Structures are given as structure tokens and as C-alpha cells.
mmCIF file with all atom_site columns, C-alpha atoms in Angstrom:
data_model
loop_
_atom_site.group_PDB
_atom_site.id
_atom_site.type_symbol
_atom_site.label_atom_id
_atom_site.label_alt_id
_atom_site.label_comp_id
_atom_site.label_asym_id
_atom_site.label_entity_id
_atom_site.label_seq_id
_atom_site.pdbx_PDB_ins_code
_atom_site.Cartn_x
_atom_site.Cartn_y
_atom_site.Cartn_z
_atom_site.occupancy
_atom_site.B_iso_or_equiv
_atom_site.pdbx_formal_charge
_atom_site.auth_seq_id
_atom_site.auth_comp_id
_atom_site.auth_asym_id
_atom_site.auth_atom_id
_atom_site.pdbx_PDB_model_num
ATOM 1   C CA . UNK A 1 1   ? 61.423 261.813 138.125 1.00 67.00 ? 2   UNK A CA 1
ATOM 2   C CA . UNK A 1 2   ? 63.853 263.276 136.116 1.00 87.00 ? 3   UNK A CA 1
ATOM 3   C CA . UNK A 1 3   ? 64.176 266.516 134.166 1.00 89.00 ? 4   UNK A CA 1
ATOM 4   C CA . UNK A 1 4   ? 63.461 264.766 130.582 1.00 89.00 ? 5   UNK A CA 1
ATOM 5   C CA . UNK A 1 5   ? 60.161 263.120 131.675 1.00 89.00 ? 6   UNK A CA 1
ATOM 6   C CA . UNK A 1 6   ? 58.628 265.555 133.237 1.00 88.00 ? 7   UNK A CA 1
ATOM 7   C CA . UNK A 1 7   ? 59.380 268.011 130.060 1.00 88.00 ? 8   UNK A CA 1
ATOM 8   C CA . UNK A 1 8   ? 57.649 264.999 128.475 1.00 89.00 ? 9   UNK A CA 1
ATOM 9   C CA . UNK A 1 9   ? 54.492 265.279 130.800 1.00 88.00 ? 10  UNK A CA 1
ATOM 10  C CA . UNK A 1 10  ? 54.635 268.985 129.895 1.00 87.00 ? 11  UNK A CA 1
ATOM 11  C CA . UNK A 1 11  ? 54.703 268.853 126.649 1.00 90.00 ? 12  UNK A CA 1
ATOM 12  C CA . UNK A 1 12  ? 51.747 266.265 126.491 1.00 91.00 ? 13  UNK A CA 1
ATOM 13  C CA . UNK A 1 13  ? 49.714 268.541 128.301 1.00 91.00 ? 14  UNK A CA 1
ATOM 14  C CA . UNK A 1 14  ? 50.524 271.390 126.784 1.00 90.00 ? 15  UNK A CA 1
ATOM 15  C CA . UNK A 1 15  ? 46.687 272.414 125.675 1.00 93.00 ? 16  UNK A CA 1
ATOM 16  C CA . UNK A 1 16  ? 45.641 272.505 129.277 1.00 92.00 ? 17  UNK A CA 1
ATOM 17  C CA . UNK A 1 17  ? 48.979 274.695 130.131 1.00 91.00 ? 18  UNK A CA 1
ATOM 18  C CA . UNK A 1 18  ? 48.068 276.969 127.142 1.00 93.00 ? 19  UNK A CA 1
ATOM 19  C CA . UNK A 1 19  ? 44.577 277.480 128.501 1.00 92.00 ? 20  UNK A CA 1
ATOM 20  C CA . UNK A 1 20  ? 45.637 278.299 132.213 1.00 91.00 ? 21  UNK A CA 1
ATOM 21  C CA . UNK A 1 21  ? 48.734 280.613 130.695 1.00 91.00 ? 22  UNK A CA 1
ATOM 22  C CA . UNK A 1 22  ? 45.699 282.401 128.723 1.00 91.00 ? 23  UNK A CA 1
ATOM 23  C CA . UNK A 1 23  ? 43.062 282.462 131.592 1.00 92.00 ? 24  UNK A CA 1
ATOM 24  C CA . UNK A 1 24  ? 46.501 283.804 133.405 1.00 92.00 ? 25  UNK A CA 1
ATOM 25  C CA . UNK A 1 25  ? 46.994 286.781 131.408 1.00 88.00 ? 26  UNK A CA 1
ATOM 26  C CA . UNK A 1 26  ? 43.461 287.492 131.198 1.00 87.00 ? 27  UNK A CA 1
ATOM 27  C CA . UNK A 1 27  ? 43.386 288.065 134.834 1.00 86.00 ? 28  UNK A CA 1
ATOM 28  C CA . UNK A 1 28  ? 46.802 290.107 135.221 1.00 84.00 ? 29  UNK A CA 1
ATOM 29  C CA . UNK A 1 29  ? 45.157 292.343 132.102 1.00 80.00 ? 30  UNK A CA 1
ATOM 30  C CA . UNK A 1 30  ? 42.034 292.644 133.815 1.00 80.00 ? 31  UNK A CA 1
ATOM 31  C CA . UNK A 1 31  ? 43.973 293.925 136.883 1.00 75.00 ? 32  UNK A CA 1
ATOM 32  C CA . UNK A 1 32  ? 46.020 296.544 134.991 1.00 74.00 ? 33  UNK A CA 1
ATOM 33  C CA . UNK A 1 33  ? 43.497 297.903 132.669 1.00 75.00 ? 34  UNK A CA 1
ATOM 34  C CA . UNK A 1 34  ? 39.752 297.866 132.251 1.00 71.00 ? 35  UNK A CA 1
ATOM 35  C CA . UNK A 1 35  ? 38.477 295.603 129.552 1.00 73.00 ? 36  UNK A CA 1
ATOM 36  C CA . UNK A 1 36  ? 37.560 295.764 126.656 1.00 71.00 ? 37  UNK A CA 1
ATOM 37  C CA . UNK A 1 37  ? 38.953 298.973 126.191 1.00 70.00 ? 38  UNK A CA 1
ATOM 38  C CA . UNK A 1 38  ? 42.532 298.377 127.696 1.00 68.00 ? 39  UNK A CA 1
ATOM 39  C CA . UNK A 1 39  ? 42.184 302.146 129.481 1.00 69.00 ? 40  UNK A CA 1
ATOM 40  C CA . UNK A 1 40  ? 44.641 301.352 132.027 1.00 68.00 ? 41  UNK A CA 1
ATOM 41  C CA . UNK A 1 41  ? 43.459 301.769 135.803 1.00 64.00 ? 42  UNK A CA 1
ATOM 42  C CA . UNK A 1 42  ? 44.570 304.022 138.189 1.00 61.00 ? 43  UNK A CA 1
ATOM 43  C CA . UNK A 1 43  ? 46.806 302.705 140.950 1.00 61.00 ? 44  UNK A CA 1
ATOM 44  C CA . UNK A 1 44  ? 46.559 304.209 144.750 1.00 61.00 ? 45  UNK A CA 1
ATOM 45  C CA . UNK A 1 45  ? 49.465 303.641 146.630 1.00 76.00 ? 46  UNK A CA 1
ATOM 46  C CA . UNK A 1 46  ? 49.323 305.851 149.137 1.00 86.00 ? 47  UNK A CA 1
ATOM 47  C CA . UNK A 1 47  ? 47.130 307.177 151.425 1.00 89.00 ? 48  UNK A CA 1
ATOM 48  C CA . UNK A 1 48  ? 47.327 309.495 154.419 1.00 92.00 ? 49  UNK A CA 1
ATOM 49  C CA . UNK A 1 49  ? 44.814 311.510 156.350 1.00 92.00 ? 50  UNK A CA 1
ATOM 50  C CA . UNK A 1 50  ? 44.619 314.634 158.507 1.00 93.00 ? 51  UNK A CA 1
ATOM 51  C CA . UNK A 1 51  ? 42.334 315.966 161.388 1.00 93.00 ? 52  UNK A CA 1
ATOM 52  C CA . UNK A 1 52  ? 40.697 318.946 161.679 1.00 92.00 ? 53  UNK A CA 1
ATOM 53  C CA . UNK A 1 53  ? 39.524 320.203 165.299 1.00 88.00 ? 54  UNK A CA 1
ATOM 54  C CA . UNK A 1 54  ? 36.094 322.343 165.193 1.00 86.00 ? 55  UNK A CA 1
ATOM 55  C CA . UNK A 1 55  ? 36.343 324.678 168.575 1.00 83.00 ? 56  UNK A CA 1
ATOM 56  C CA . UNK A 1 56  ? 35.596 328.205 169.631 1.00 80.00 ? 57  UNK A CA 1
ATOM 57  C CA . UNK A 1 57  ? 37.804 330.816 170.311 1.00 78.00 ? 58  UNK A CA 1
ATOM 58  C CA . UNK A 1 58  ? 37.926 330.444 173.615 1.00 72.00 ? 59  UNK A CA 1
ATOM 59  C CA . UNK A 1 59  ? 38.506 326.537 173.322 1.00 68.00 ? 60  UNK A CA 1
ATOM 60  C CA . UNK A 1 60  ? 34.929 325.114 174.227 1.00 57.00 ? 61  UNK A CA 1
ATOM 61  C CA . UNK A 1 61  ? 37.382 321.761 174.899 1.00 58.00 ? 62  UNK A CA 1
ATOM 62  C CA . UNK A 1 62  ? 38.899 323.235 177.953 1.00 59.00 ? 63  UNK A CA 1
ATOM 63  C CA . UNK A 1 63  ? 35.815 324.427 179.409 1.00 55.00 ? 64  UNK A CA 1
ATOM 64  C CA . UNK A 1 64  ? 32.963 322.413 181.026 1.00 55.00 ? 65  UNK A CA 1
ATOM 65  C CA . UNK A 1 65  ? 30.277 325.104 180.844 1.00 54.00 ? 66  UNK A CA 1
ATOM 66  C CA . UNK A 1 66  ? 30.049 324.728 177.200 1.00 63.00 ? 67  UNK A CA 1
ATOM 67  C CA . UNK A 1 67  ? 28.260 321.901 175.413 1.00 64.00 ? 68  UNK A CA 1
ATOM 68  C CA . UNK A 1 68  ? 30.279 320.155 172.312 1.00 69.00 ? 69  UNK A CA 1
ATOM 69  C CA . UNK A 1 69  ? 27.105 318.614 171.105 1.00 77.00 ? 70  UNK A CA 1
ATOM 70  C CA . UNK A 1 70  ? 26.902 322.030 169.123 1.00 81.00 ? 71  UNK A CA 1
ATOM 71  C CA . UNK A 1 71  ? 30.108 321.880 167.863 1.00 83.00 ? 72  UNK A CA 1
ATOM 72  C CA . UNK A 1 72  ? 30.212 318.003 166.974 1.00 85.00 ? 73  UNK A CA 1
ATOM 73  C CA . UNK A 1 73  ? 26.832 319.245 164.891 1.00 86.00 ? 74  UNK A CA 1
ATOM 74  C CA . UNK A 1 74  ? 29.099 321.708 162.702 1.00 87.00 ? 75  UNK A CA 1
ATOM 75  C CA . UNK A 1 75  ? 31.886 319.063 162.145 1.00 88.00 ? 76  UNK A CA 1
ATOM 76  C CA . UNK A 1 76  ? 28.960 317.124 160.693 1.00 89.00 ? 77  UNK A CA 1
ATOM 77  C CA . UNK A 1 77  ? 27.955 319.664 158.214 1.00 89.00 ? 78  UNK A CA 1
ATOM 78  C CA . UNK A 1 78  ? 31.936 320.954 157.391 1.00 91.00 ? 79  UNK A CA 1
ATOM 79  C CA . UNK A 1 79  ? 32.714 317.300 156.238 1.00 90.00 ? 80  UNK A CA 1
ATOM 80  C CA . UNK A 1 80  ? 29.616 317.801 154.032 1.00 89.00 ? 81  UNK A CA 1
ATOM 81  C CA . UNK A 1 81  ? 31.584 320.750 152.365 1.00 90.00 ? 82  UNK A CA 1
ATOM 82  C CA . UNK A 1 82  ? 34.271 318.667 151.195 1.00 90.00 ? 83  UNK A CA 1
ATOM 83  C CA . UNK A 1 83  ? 32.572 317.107 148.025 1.00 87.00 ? 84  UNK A CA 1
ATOM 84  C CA . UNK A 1 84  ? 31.170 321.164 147.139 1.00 90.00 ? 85  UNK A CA 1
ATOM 85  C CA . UNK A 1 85  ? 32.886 322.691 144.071 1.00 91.00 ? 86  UNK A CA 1
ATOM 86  C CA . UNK A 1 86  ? 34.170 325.448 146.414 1.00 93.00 ? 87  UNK A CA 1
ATOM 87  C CA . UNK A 1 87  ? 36.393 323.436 148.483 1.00 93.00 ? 88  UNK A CA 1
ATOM 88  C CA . UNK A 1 88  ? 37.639 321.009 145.634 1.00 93.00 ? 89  UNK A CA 1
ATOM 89  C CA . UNK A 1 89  ? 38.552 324.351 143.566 1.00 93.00 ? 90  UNK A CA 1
ATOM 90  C CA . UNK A 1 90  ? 40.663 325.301 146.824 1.00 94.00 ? 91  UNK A CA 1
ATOM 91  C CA . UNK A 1 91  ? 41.796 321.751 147.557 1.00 93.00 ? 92  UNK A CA 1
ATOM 92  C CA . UNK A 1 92  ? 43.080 321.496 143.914 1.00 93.00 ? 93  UNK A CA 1
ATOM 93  C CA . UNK A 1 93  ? 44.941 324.753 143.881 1.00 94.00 ? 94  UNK A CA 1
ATOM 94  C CA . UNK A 1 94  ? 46.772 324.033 147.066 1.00 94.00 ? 95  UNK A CA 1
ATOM 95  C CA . UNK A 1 95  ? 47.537 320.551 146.208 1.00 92.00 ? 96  UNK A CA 1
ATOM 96  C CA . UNK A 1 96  ? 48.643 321.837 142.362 1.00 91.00 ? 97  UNK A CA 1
ATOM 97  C CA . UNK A 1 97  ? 46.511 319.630 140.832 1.00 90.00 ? 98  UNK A CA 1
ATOM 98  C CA . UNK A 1 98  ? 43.586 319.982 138.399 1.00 90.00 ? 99  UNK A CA 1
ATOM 99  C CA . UNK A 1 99  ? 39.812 319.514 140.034 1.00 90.00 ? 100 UNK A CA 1
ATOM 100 C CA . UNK A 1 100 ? 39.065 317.152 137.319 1.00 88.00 ? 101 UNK A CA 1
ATOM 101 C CA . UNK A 1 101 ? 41.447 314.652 139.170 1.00 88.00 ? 102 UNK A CA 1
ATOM 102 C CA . UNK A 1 102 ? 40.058 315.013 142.275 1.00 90.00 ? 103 UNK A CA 1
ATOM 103 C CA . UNK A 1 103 ? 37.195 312.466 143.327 1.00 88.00 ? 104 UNK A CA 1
ATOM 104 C CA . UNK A 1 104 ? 35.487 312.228 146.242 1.00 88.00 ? 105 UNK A CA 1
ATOM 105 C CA . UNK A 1 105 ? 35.080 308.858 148.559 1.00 84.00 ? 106 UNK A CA 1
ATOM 106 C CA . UNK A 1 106 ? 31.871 308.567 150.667 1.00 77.00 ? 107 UNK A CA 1
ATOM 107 C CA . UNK A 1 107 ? 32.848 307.376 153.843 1.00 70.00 ? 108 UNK A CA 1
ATOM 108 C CA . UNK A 1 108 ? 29.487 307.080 155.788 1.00 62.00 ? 109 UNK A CA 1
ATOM 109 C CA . UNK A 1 109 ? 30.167 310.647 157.491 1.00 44.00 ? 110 UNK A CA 1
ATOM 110 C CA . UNK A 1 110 ? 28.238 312.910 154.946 1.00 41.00 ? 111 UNK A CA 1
ATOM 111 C CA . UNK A 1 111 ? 30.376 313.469 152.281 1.00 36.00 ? 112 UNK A CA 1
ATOM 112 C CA . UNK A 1 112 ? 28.277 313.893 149.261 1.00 37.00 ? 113 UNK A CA 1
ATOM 113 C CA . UNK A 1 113 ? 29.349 311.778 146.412 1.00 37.00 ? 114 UNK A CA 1
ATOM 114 C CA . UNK A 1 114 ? 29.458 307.973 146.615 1.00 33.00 ? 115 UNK A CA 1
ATOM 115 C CA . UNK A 1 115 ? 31.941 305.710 145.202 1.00 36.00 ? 116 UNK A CA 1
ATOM 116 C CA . UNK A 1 116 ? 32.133 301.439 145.457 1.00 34.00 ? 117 UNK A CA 1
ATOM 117 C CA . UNK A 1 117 ? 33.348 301.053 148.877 1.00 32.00 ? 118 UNK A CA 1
ATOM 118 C CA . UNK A 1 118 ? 36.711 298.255 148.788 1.00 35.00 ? 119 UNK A CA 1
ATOM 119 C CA . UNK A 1 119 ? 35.331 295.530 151.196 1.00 34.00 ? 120 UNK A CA 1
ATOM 120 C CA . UNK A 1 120 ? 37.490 295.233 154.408 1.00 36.00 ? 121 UNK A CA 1
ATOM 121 C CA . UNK A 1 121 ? 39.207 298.733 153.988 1.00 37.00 ? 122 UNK A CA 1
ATOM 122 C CA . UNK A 1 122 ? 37.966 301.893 155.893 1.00 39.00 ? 123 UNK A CA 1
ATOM 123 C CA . UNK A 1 123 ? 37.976 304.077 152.979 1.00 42.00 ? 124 UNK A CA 1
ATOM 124 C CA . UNK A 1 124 ? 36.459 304.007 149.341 1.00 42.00 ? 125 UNK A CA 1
ATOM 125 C CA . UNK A 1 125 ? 37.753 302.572 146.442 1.00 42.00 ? 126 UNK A CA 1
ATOM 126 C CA . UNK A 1 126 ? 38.552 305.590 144.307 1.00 44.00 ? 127 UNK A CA 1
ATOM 127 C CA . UNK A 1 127 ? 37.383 306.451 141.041 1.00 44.00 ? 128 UNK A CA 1
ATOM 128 C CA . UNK A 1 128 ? 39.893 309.428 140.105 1.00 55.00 ? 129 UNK A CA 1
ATOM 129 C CA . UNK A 1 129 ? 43.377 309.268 140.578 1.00 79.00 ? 130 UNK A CA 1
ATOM 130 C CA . UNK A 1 130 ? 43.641 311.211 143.770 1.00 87.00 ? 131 UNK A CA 1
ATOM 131 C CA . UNK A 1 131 ? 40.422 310.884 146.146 1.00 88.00 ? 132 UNK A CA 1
ATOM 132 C CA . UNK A 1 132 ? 38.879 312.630 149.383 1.00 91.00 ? 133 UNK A CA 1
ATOM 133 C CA . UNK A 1 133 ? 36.572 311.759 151.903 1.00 90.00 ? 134 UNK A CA 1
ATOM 134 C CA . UNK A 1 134 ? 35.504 312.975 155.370 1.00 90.00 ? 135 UNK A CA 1
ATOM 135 C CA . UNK A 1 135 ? 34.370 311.597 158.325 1.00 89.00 ? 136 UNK A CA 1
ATOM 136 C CA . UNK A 1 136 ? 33.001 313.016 161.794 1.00 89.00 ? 137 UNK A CA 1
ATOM 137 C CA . UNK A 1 137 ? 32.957 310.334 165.197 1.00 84.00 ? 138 UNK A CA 1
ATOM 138 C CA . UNK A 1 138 ? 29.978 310.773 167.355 1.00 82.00 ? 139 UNK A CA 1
ATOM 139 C CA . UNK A 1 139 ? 31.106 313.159 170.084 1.00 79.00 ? 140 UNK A CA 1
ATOM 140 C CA . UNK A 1 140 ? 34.026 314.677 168.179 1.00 83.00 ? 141 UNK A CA 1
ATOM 141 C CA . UNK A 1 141 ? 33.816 317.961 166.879 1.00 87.00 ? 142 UNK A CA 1
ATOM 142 C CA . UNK A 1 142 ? 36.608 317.433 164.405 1.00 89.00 ? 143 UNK A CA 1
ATOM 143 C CA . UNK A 1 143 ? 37.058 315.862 160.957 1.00 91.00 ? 144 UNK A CA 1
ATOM 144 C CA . UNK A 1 144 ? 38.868 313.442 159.701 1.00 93.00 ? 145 UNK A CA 1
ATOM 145 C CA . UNK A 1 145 ? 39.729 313.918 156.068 1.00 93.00 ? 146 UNK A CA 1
ATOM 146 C CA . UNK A 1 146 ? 40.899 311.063 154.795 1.00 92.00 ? 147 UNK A CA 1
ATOM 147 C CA . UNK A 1 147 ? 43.413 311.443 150.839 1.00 92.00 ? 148 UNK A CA 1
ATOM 148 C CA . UNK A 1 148 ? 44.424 308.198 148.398 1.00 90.00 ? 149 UNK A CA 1
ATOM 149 C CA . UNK A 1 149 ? 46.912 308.992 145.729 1.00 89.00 ? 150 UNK A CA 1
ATOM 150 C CA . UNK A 1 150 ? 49.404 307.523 143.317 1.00 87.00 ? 151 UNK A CA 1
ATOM 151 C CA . UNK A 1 151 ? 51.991 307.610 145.776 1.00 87.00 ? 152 UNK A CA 1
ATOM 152 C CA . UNK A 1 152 ? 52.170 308.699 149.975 1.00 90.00 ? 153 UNK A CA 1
ATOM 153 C CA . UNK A 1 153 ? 54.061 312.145 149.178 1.00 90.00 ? 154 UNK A CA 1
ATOM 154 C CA . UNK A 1 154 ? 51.191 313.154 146.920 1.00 90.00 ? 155 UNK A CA 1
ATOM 155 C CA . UNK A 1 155 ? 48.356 311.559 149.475 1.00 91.00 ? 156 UNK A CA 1
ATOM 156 C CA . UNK A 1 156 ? 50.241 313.408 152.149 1.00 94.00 ? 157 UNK A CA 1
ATOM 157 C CA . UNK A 1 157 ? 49.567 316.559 149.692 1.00 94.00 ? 158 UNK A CA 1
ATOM 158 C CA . UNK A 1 158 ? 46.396 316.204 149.495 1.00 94.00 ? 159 UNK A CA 1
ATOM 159 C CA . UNK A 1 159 ? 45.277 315.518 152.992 1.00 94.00 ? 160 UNK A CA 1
ATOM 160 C CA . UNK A 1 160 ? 47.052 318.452 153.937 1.00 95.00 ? 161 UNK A CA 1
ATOM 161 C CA . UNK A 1 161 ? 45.892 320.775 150.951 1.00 94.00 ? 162 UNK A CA 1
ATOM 162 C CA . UNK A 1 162 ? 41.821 319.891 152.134 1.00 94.00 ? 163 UNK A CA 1
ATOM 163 C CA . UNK A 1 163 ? 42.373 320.198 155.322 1.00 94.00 ? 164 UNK A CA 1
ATOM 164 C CA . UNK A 1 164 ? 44.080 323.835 154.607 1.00 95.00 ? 165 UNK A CA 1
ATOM 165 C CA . UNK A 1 165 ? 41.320 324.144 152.498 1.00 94.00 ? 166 UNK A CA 1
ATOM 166 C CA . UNK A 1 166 ? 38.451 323.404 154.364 1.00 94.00 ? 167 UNK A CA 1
ATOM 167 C CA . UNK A 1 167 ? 39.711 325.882 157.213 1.00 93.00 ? 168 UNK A CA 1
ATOM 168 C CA . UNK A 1 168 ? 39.739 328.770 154.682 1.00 95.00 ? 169 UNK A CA 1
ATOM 169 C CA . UNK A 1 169 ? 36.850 328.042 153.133 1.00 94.00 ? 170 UNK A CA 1
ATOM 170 C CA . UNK A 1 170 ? 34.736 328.635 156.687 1.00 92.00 ? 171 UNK A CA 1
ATOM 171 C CA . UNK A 1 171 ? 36.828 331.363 157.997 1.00 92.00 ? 172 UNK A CA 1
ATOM 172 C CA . UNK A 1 172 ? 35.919 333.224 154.347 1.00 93.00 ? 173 UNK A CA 1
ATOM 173 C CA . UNK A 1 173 ? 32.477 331.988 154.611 1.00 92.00 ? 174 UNK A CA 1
ATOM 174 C CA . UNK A 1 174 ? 32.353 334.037 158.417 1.00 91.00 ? 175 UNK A CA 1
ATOM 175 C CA . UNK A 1 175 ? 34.105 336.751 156.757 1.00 92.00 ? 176 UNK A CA 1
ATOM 176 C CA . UNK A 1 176 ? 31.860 337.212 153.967 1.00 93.00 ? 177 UNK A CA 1
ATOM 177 C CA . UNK A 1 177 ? 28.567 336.798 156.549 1.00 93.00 ? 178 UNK A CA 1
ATOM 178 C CA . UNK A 1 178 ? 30.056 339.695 159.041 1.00 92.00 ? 179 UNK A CA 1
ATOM 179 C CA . UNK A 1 179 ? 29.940 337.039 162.087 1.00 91.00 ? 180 UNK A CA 1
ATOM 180 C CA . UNK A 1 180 ? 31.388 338.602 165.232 1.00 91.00 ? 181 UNK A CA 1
ATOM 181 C CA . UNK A 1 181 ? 34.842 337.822 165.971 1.00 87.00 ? 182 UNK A CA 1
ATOM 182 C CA . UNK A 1 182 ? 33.850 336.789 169.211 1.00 85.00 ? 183 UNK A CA 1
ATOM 183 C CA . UNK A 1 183 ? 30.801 334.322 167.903 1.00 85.00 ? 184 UNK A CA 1
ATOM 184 C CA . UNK A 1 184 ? 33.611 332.532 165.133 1.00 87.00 ? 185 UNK A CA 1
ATOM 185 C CA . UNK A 1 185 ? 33.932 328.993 165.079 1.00 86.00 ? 186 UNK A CA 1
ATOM 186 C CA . UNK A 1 186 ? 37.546 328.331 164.764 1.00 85.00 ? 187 UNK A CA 1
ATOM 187 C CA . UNK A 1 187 ? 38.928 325.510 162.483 1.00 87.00 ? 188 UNK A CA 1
ATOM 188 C CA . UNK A 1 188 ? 42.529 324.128 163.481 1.00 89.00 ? 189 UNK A CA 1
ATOM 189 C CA . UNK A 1 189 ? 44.137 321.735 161.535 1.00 90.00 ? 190 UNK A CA 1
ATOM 190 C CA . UNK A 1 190 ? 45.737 319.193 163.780 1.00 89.00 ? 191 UNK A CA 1
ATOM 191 C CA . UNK A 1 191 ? 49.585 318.578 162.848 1.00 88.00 ? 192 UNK A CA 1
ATOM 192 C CA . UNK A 1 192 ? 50.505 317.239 159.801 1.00 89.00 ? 193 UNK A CA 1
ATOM 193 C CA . UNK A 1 193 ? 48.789 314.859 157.593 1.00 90.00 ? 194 UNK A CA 1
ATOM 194 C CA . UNK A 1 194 ? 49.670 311.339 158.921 1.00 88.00 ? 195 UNK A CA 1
#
């Protein structure tokens, strides 16, 4: 077939090209921004996440005679605090954003706002433009916080701004309650956000 007839088969067909070109852009649109209103959607291109080890001061991890059951309890309950208005005012300040802009995922380890969950990916589709979430492992007393953004600089950011936050948030909490130096849980954040 040469060039000329199969112009000539296009052409003939043109109404069923026009309607696949249309149902075309109708799809990239819908992709881009959210119909009707053409509010354009935010797009997460990075993500990163950072680990934060619950302990004691004198490292219940390196010593058999104390239980981490106790321990992986309070991991539990400190990703909990991630979604409080506390910890996003901190989170925000340290990661120079606005709190506004800050959502929160819910990924199954307590945190306390949901979002849609993207099927087949480990963390929640998010509804801001920069999103948080935090996780716990059975066993584990530490927490994984887990940061989407716009690009992986600013999810790197923001990883490492809630983890930053979330260990000033309980060693002010202990502060402010008068615990005992020596009764402190310790929060360590555990190198950079990856």
C-alpha cells in the first residue's frame, strides 16, 4: 500500500478518527485536571521515607533483660501523633511549608486520617500536594514515616522535617510532664531520609 491510498482510507474514515482523537483528549484531560472544573491535579513525583527508632536511654535493644513489647506499644501510639495538629504545625515549619499543604496518608499503622489508597502501591494516594503517613511493624519499636511530594528533594524534606518533628514533639511532651531523665523514652531518627 502506498502513501496516497492509505491517506485515502484515512480520510474516509475520518469520523471514527475524530471520535477516538476526542475520546483521546478526554482521557489525557481527565489525567491532568479534575473534570468538570479543569482544577488541575497535583502530581507526586517523589517520595522518600525515614525511620525513627523508639528506645530507652540505656538502649533496651542491646539488653535482653528488657522487654520491647513495651516499647513497640509506644511506636504504635507516636505514629498516631503524626496526623495531630501539633506535629503537622512542627512538620510544616521545619519543612517551610504551610500546614494547609500538608495531608496525611493512612497507611494501616494508626495514622489518623484516611485517604483512597493507590492499588498495588504501599502508600496512599495523596490528596494535598505533599503527604505523610506512618507505619509501625509488629515487633519494631520504630516508625516508619513515609513523605510524597512534587519532586524527591522536597519528599526528602519532608520525611526528614516529621521525623525531626515527631522526636521534638515527645521529648517536649516529657519535658512539659516532669518525667525523670532516667524513665525518658528516647526518639532517634535513623540516618537520613531515604
Amino acid at each position: 500500500m502506498d502513501i496516497a491510498s492509505i491517506l485515502n482510507e484515512l480520510w474516509r474514515r475520518r469520523l471514527w478518527i475524530a471520535v477516538g482523537v476526542g475520546v483521546a483528549a478526554f482521557v489525557a484531560l481527565s489525567m491532568v485536571f479534575r473534570l468538570p472544573s479543569l482544577e488541575r491535579k497535583s502530581s507526586v513525583s517523589g517520595a522518600a521515607s525515614a525511620d525513627v527508632l523508639v528506645d530507652t536511654r540505656s538502649s533496651a535493644l542491646g539488653s535482653i533483660a528488657i522487654d520491647v513489647n513495651d516499647l513497640t506499644t509506644r511506636a504504635t501510639v507516636y505514629a498516631g501523633m503524626i496526623g495531630t495538629t501539633e506535629v503537622k504545625e512542627r512538620i510544616a515549619r521545619l519543612a517551610g511549608t504551610r500546614i494547609d499543604r500538608i495531608g496525611v496518608m493512612d497507611l494501616g499503622g494508626g495514622a489518623p486520617q484516611a485517604t483512597e489508597l493507590a492499588e498495588g502501591s504501599p502508600v496512599g494516594r495523596p490528596t494535598e500536594e505533599l503527604s505523610i503517613g506512618a507505619t509501625t511493624q509488629e515487633a519494631h519499636p520504630a516508625v516508619k514515616l513515609q513523605a510524597l511530594a512534587p519532586t524527591p528533594a522536597a519528599a526528602k524534606r519532608l520525611a526528614d522535617a516529621s521525623a525531626r518533628a515527631l522526636v521534638e514533639y515527645v521529648a517536649d511532651l516529657q519535658e512539659q510532664r516532669a518525667i525523670p531523665p532516667r524513665e525518658r523514652l528516647i526518639l532517634r531518627q535513623l540516618g537520613p531520609p531515604q
